[in-house]
Coordinates of C-alpha atoms in Angstrom, one line a residue:
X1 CA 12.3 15.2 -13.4
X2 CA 12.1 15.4 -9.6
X3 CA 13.4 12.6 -8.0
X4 CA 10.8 10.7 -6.0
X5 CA 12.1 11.9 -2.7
X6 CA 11.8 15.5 -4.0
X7 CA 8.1 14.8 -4.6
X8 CA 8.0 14.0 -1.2
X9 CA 9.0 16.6 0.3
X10 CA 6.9 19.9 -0.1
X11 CA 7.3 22.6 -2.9
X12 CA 7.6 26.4 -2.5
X13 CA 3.9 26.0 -3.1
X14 CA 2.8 23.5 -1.5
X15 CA 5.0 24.4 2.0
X16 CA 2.4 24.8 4.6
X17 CA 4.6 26.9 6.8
X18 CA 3.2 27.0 10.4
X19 CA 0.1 24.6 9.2
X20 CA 2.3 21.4 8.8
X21 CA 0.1 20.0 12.0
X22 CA -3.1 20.6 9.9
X23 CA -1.8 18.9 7.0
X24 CA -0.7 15.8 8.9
X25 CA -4.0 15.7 11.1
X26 CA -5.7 14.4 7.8
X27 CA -5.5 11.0 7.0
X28 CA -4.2 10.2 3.1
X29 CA -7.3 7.9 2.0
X30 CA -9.0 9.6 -0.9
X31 CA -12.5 10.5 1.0
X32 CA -10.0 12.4 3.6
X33 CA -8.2 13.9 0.8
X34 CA -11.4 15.2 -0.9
X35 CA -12.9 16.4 2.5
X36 CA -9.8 18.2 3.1
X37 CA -9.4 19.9 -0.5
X38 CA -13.5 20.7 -0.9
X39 CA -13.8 21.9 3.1
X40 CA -11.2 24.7 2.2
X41 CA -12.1 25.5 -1.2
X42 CA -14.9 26.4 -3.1
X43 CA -15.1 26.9 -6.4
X44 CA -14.9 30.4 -7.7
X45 CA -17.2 29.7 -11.3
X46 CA -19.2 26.6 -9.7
X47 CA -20.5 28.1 -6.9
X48 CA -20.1 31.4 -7.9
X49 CA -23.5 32.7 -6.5
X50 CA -22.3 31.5 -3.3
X51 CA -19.6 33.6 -2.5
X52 CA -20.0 36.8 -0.8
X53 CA -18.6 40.2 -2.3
X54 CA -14.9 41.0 -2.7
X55 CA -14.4 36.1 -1.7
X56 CA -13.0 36.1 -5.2
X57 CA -9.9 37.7 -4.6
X58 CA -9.2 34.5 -2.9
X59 CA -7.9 33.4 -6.4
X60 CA -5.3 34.8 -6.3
X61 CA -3.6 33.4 -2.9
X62 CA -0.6 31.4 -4.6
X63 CA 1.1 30.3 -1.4
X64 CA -0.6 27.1 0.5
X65 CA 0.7 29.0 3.9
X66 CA -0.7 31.9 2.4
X67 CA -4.0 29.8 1.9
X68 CA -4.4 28.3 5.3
X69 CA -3.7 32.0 6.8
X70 CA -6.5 32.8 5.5
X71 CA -9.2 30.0 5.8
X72 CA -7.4 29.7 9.4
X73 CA -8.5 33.1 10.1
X74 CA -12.2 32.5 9.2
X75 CA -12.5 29.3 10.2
X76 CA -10.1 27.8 12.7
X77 CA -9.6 24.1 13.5
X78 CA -9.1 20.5 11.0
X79 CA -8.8 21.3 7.4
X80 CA -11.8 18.7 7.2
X81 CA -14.1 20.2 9.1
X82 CA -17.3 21.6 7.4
X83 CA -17.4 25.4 6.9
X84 CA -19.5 27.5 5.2
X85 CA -19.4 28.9 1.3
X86 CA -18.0 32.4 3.0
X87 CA -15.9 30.4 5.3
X88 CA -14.3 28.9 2.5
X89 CA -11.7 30.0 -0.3
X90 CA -12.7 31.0 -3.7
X91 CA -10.3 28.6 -5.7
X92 CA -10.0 26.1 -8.3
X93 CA -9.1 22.9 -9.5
X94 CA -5.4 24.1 -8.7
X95 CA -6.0 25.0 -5.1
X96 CA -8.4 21.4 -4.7
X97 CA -5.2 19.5 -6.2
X98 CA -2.7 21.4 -4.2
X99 CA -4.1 21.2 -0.8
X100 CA -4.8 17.6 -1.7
X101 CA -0.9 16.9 -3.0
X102 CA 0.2 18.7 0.1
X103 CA -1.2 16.3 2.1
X104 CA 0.3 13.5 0.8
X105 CA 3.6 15.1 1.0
X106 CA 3.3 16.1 4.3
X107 CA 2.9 12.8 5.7
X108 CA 5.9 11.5 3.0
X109 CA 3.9 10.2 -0.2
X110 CA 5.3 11.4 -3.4
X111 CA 2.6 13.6 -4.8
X112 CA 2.3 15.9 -7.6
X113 CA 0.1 17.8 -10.1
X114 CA -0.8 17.4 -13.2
X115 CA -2.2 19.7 -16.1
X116 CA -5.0 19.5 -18.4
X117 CA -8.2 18.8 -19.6
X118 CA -11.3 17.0 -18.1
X119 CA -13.9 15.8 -20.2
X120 CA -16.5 15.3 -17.3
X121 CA -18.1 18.0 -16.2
X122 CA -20.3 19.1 -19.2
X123 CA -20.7 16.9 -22.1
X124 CA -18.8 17.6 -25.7
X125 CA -16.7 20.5 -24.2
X126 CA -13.5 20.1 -21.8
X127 CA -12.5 22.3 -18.9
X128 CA -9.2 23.1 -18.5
X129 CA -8.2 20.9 -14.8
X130 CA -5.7 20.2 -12.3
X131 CA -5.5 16.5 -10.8
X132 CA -3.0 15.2 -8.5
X133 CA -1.1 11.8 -8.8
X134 CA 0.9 9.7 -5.9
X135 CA 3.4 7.0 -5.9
X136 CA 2.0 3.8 -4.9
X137 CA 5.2 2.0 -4.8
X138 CA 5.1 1.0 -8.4
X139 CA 3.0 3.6 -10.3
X140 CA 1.3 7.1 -10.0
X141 CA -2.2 6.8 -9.3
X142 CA -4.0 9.8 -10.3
X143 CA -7.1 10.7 -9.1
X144 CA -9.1 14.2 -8.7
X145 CA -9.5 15.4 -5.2
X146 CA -12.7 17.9 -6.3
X147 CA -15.0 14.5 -6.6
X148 CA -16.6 12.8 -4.1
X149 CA -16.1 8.8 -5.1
X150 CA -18.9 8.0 -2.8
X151 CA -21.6 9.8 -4.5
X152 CA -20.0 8.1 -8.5
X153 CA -21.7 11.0 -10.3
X154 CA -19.4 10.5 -13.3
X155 CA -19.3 7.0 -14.1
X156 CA -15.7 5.9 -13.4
X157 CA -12.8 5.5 -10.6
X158 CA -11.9 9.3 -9.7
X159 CA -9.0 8.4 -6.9
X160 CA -7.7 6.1 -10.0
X161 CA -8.5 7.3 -12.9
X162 CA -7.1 5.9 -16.5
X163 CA -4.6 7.8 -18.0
X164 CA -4.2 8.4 -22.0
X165 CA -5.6 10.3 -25.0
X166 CA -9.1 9.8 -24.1
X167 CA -9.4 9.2 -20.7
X168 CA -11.3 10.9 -18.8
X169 CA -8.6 13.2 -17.9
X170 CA -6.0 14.0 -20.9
X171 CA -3.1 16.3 -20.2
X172 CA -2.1 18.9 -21.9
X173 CA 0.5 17.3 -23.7
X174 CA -1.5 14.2 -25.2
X175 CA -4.0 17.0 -26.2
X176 CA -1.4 19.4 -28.1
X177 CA 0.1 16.2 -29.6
X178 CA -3.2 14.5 -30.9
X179 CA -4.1 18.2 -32.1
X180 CA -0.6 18.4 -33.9
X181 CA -0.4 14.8 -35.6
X182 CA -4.0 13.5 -36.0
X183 CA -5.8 17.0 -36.2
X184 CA -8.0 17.2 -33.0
X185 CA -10.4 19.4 -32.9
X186 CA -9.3 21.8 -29.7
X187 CA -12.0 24.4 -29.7
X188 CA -13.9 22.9 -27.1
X189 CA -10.6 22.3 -24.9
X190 CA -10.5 25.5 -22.7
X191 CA -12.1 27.7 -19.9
X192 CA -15.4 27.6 -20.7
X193 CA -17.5 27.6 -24.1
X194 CA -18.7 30.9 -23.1
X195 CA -15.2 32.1 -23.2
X196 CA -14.0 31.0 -26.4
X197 CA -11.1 33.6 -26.8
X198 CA -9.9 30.9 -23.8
X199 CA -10.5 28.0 -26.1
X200 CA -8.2 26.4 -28.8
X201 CA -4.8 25.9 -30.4
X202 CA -2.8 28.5 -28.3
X203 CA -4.6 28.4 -24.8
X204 CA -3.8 24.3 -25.3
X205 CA -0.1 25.3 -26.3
X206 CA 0.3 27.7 -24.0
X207 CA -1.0 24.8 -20.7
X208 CA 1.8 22.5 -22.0
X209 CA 4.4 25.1 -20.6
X210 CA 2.1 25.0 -17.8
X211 CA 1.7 21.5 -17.2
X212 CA 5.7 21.0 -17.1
X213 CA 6.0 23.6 -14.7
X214 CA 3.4 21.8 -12.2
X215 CA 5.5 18.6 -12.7
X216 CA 8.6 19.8 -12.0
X217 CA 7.1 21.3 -8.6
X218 CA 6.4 24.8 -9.9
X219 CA 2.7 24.6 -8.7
X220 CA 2.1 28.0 -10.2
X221 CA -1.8 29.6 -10.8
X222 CA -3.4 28.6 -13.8
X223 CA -3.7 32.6 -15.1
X224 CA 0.3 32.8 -14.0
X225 CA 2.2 33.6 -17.9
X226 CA 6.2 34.0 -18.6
X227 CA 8.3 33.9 -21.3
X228 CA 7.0 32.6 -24.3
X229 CA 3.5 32.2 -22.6
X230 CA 3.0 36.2 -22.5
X231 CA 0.7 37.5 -24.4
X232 CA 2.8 40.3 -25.6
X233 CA 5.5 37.6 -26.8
X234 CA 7.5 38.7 -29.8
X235 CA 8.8 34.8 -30.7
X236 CA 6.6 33.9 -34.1
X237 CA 3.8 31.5 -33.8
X238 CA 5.6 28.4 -35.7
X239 CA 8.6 28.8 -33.4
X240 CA 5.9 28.3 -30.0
X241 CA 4.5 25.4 -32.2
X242 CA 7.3 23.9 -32.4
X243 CA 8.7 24.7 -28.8
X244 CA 5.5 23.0 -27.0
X245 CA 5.6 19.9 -29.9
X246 CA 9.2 19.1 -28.0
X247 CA 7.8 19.8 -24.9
X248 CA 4.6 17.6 -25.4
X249 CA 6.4 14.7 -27.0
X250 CA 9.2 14.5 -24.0
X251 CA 6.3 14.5 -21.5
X252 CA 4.1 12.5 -22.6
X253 CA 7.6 10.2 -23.1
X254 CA 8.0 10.3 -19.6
X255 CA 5.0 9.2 -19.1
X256 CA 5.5 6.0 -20.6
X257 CA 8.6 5.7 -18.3
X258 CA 10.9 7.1 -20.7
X259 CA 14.3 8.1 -18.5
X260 CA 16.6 9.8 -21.0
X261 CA 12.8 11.8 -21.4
X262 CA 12.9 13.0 -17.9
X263 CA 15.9 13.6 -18.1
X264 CA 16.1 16.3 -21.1
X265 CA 12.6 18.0 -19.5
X266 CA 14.7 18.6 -16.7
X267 CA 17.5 20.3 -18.5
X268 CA 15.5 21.7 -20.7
X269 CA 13.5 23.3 -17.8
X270 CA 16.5 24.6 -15.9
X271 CA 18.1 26.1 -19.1
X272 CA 15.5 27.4 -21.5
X273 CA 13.9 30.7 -20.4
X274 CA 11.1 30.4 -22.7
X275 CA 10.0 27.5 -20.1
X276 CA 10.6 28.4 -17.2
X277 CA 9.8 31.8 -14.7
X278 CA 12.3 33.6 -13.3
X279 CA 12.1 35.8 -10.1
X280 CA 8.5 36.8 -11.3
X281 CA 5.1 36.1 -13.3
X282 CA 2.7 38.2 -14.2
X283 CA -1.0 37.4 -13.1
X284 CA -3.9 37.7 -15.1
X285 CA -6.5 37.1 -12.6
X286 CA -10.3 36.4 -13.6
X287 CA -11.1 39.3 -11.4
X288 CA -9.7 41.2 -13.9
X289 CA -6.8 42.5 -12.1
X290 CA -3.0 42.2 -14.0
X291 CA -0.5 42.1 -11.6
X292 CA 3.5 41.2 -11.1
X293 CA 3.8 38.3 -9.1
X294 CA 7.9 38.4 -7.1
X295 CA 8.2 34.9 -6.9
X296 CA 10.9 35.5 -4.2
X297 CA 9.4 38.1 -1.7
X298 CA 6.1 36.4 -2.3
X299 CA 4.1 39.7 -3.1
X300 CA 2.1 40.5 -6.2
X301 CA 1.7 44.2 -7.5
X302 CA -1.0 45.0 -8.9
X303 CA -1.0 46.9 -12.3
X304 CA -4.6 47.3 -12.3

C-alpha cells in the first residue's frame, strides 16, 4: 500500500494542476468538504432531469484539472460557491469523493477512496459508491462527501461512518467475500435494479479490481475496464473467482491492519497485469459511447 505520505500528496487523478489555490481556499471540516464536492457536481442519474442536453458527457472528465477546467469555465470563483444544475458537472459518487479527497490532500491530510456498496439510498437494494477516508492521526475516518450531515436524512454519522460487513457502507471486498463464504445474496448489489445486467456476482467481482485500484491511488472511472475486467476476457470464470477471492481477502486484511497484507496488494498490484492498467483503459461510458482512454497523453478516443 501507499505509504501515508504518498496519500498525502495528490494522485495523477486527483492533481489539480493550475487549481491547487481553489483546492486550498476550502477549509477540510466535513460541511466544507460536502459544499465543495456537491457545488461542483451533480449527479448524472439523481438529478438527471436537471441537466441540460449534451451536461452528461461531463462523465467522462477523468482528470480533476480536467474537471475544474471545465466548471472553471462556466462558473468561475471558490469551488464552494453555489452554481446552478447547468453550471455544475454531471458526475458521480467518484467525482463527489475525489474532489472531496483532493482537498484534503491538498492541504496535506492523507486521503483516499474507497470502493463499494451503499445500502442508503433506496431500501433492500445497494448502489454501487465511492466514499473517501482520511487519516486522523490514529485511524481512517471514512465518511461520504455527497451527504449533507446537517440535514441527518439517513440515520447515522456520514463524515464517520462504521466500517464492516453491514455497515452502512460495505466495500467491495467484504461484499465479494460474504458472497463467497457465507452465500450473500448479491443481486441487489449493483447500478441500479432497473439495470440488473449491472447487478450480481461478476459486476461485484469485477469492483474488487476496482476498489484496489482506487486504494492504491489509481482513482480511475467507475465504467473504466482492463485486464481481466474486460468484457471480452478470455481467462475462465473460476480462474476470476479465484483472482478477486485473493484480492478480497488481502484487502479486507489490510483493513484490519494487516502489514505483510499491504504489503503483498502492493506487489501484487505492480506485477500482475490482470490487476492493474497499463498505458490505457477502455471506457464504457453510460452515454453509451466506448472509448480508449491513453492513460499517459490523457486523451480518450472514441470507438463509438
Amino acid at each position: 500500500m501507499p505509504e501515508l505520505a504518498e496519500y498525502a500528496t495528490h494522485s495523477r487523478y486527483s492533481d489539480p494542476g493550475p487549481h491547487a489555490p481553489l483546492l486550498a481556499a476550502v477549509a477540510t471540516d466535513p460541511g466544507s468538504l460536502h459544499a465543495a464536492a456537491c457545488s461542483v457536481v451533480i449527479h448524472y442519474r439523481g438529478a438527471a432531469d436537471q441537466l441540460v442536453p449534451g451536461q452528461d458527457a461531463d462523465i467522462d472528465l477523468r482528470w480533476l484539472s480536467a474537471l475544474l477546467d471545465e466548471s472553471q469555465r462556466r462558473s468561475a470563483g471558490p469551488l464552494t460557491n453555489a452554481r446552478e444544475p447547468a453550471q455544475q458537472l454531471a458526475g458521480c459518487c467518484r467525482d463527489h469523493t475525489l474532489v472531496a479527497v483532493a482537498v484534503l490532500r491538498e492541504h496535506g491530510i492523507p486521503a483516499r477512496s474507497r470502493v463499494g456498496f451503499s445500502g442508503y439510498f433506496r431500501p433492500g437494494f445497494h448502489h454501487d459508491h465511492v466514499v473517501g477516508e482520511y487519516w486522523d492521526g490514529s485511524r481512517w475516518v471514512r465518511f461520504d462527501p455527497e451527504l449533507d450531515m446537517a440535514e441527518n436524512w439517513f440515520g447515522f454519522d456520514s463524515h464517520d461512518m462504521a466500517t464492516g460487513l453491514g455497515a452502512p457502507f460495505e466495500t467491495a471486498a467484504e461484499v465479494w467475500l460474504a458472497h463467497r463464504r457465507d452465500g450473500l445474496d448479491v443481486s441487489s448489489y449493483g447500478v441500479d435494479p432497473s439495470l440488473p445486467f449491472l447487478c450480481g456476482p461478476e459486476f461485484v467481482r469485477g469492483y474488487v479490481v476496482t476498489e484496489l485500484a482506487h486504494r492504491e491511488r489509481d482513482e480511475l472511472l467507475l465504467w473504466d475496464v482492463w485486464g481481466d475486467t474486460l468484457p471480452e476476457t478470455p481467462t475462465p470464470a473460476d480462474e476470476l473467482d479465484r483472482l478477486a477471492d485473493e484480492v478480497a481477502e488481502l484487502l479486507v486484511a489490510a483493513d484490519a491492519g494487516s502489514a505483510s497484507a499491504e504489503d503483498a496488494l502492493t506487489e501484487r498490484y505492480a506485477t500482475d497485469p490482470r490487476l492493474r492498467p497499463g498505458a490505457s483503459v477502455v471506457t464504457l461510458s453510460p452515454t453509451g459511447r466506448v472509448g480508449d482512454a491513453d492513460l499517459v497523453a490523457k486523451v480518450n478516443r472514441w470507438r463509438s
